[in-house]
Short mmCIF file of N, CA and C in Angstrom, two decimals:
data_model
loop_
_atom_site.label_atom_id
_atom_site.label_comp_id
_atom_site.label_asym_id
_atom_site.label_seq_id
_atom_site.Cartn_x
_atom_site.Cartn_y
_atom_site.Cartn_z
N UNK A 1 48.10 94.55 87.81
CA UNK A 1 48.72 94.22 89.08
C UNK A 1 48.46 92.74 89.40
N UNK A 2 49.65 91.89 89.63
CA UNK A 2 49.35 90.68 89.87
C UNK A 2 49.01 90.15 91.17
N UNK A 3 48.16 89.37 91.99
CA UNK A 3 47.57 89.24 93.38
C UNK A 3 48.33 88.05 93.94
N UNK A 4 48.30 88.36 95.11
CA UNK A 4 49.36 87.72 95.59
C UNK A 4 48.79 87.01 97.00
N UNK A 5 49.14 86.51 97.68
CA UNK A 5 49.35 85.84 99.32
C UNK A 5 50.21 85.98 100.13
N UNK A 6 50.49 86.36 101.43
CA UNK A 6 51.06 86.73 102.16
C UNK A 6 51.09 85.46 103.37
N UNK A 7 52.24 84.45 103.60
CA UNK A 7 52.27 83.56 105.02
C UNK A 7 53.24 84.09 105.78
N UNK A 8 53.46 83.75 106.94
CA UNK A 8 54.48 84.46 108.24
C UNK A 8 54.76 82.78 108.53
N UNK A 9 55.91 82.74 109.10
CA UNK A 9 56.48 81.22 109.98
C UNK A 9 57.28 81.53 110.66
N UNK A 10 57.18 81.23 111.66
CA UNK A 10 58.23 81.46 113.15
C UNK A 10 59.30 80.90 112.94
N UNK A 11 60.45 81.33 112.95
CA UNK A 11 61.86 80.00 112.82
C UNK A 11 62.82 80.17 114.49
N UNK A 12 62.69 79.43 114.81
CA UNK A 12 63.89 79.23 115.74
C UNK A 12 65.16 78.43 115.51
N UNK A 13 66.13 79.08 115.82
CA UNK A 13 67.38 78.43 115.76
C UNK A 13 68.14 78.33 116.76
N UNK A 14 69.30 77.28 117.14
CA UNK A 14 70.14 77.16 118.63
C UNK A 14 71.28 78.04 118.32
N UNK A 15 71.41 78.67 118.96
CA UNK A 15 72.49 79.73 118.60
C UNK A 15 73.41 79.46 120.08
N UNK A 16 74.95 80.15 119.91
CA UNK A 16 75.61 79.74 121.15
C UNK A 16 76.64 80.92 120.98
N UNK A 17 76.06 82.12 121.75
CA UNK A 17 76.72 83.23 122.60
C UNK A 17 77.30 83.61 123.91
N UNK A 18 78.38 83.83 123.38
CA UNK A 18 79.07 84.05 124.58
C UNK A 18 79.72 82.80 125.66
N UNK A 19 79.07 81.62 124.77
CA UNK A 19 79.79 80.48 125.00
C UNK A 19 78.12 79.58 126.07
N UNK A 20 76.81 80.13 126.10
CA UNK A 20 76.05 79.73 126.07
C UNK A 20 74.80 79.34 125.33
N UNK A 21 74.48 78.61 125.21
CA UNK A 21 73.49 77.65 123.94
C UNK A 21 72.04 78.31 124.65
N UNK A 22 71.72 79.51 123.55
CA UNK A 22 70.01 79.72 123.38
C UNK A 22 70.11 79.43 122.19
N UNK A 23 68.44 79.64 122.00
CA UNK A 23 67.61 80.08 120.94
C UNK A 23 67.32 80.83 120.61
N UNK A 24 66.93 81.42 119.27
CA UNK A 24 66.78 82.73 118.68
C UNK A 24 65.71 82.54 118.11
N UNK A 25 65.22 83.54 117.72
CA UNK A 25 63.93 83.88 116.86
C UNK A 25 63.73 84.47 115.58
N UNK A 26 63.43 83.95 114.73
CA UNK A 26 63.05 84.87 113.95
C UNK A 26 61.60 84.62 113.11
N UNK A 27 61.85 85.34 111.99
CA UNK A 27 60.28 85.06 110.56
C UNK A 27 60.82 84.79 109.20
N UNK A 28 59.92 83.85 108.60
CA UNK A 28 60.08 83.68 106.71
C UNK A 28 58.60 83.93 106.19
N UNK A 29 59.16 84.81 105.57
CA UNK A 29 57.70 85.01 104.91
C UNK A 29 57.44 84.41 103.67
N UNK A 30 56.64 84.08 102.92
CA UNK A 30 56.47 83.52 101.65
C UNK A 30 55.30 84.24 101.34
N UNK A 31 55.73 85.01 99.90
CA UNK A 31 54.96 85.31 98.82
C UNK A 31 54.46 84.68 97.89
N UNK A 32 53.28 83.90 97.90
CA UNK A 32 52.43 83.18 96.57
C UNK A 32 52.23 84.41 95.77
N UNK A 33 52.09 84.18 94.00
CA UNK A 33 51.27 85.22 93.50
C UNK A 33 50.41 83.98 92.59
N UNK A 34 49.25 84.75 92.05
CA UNK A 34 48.15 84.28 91.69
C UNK A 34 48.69 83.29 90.33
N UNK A 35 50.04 83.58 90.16
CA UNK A 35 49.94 83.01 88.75
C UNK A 35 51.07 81.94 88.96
N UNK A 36 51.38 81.67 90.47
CA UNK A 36 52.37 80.12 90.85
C UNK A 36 53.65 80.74 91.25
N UNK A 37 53.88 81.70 90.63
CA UNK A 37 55.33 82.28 91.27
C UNK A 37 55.33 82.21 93.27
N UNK A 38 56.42 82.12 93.82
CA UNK A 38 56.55 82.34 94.92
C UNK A 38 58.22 82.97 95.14
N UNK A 39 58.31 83.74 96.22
CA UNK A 39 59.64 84.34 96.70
C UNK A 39 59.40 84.24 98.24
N UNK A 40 60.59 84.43 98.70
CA UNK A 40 60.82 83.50 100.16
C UNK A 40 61.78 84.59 101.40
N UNK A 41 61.92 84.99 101.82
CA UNK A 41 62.57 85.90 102.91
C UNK A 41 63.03 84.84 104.66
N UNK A 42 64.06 84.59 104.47
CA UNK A 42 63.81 84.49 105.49
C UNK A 42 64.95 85.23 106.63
N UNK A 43 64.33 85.94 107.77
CA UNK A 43 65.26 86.53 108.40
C UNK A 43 65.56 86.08 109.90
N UNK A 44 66.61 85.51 110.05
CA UNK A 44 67.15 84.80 111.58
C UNK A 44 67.76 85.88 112.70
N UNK A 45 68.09 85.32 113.96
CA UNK A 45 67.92 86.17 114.50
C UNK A 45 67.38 87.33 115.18
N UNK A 46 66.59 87.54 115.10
CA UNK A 46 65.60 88.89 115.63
C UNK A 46 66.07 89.43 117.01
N UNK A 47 65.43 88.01 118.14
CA UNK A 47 65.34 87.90 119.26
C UNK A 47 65.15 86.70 120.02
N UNK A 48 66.19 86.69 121.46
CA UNK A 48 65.95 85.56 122.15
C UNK A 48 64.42 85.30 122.65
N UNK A 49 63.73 86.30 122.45
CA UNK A 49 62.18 86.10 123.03
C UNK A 49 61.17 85.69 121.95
N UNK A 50 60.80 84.35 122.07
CA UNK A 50 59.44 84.08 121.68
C UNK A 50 58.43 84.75 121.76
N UNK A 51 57.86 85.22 122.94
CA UNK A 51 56.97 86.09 122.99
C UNK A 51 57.12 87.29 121.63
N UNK A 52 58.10 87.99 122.02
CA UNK A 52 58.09 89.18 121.41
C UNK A 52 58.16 88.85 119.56
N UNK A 53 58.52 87.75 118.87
CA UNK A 53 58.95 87.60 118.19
C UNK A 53 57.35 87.01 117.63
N UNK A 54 55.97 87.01 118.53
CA UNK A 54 55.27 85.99 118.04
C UNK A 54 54.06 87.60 117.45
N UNK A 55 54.46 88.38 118.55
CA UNK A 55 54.08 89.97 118.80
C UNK A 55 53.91 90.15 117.62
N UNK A 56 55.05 90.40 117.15
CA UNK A 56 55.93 90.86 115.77
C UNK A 56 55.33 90.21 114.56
N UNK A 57 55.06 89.04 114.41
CA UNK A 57 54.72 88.58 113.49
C UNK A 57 52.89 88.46 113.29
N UNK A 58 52.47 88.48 114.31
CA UNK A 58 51.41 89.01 114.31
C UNK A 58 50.72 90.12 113.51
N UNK A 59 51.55 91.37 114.02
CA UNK A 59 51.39 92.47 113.77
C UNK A 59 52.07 92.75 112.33
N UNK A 60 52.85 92.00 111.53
CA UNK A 60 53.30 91.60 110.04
C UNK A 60 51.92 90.88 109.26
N UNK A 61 51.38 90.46 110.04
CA UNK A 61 49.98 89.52 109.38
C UNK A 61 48.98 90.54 109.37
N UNK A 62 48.60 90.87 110.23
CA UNK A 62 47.46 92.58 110.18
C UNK A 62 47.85 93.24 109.26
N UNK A 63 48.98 93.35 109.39
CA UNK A 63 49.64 94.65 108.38
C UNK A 63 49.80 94.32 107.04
N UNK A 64 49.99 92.88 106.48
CA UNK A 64 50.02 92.03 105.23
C UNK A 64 51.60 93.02 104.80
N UNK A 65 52.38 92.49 105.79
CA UNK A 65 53.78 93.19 105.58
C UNK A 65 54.86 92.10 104.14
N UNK A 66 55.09 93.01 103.10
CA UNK A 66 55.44 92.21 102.42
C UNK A 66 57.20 91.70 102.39
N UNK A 67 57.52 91.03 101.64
CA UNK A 67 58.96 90.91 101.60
C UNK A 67 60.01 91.95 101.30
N UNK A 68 59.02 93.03 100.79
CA UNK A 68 60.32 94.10 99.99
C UNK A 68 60.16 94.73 101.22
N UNK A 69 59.17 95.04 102.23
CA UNK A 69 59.27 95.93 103.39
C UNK A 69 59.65 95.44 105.15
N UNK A 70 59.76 94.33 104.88
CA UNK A 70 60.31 93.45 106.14
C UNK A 70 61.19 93.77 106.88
N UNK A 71 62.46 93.85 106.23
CA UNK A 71 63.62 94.33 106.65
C UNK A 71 63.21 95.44 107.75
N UNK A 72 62.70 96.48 106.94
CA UNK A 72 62.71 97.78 107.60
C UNK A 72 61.13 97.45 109.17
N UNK A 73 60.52 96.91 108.94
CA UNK A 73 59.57 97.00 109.38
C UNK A 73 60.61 96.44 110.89
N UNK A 74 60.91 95.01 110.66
CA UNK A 74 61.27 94.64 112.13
C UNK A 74 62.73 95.36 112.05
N UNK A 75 63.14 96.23 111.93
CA UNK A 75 64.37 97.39 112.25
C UNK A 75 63.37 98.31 113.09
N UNK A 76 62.19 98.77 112.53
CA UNK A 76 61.30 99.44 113.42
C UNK A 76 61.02 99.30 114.71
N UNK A 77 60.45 97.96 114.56
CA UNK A 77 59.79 96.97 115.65
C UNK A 77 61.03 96.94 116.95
N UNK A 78 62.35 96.66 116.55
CA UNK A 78 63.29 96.01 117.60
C UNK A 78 63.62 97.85 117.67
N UNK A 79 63.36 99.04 117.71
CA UNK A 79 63.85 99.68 118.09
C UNK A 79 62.26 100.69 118.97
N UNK A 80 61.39 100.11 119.06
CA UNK A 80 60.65 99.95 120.49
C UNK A 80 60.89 99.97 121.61
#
């Protein structure tokens, strides 16, 4: 089994709905593995809330939530 690293990064983007300019939220995660490889996720959108989006990624870092399970995890999370 090869060992790996787990980082989280907050991304915000200006998004313009409905004909008004917010921001959105989301996470990229990056997978190091022990032997230099890395793979990259990144998913936009989530939520207009910082807060909740900082929640979230938090609780991806406790959890050492990886890239193959992300998807589903914040599908979980936003249906809270």
């Amino acid at each position: 089994m090869t060992n790996f690293t787990m980082d989280y990064y907050l991304l915000a983007q200006a998004t313009k709905i409905e004909g008004m300019n917010m921001e959105t939220y989301g996470v990229k995660l990056t997978q190091t593995y022990s032997d230099g490889r890395m793979e990259t996720l990144s998913l936009y959108n989530i939520t207009p809330h910082r807060s909740k989006m900082e929640k979230l990624i938090e609780m991806m870092k406790r959890g050492m939530v990886t890239i193959m399970t992300a998807q589903e995890i914040v599908e979980d999370f936003l249906e809270m």
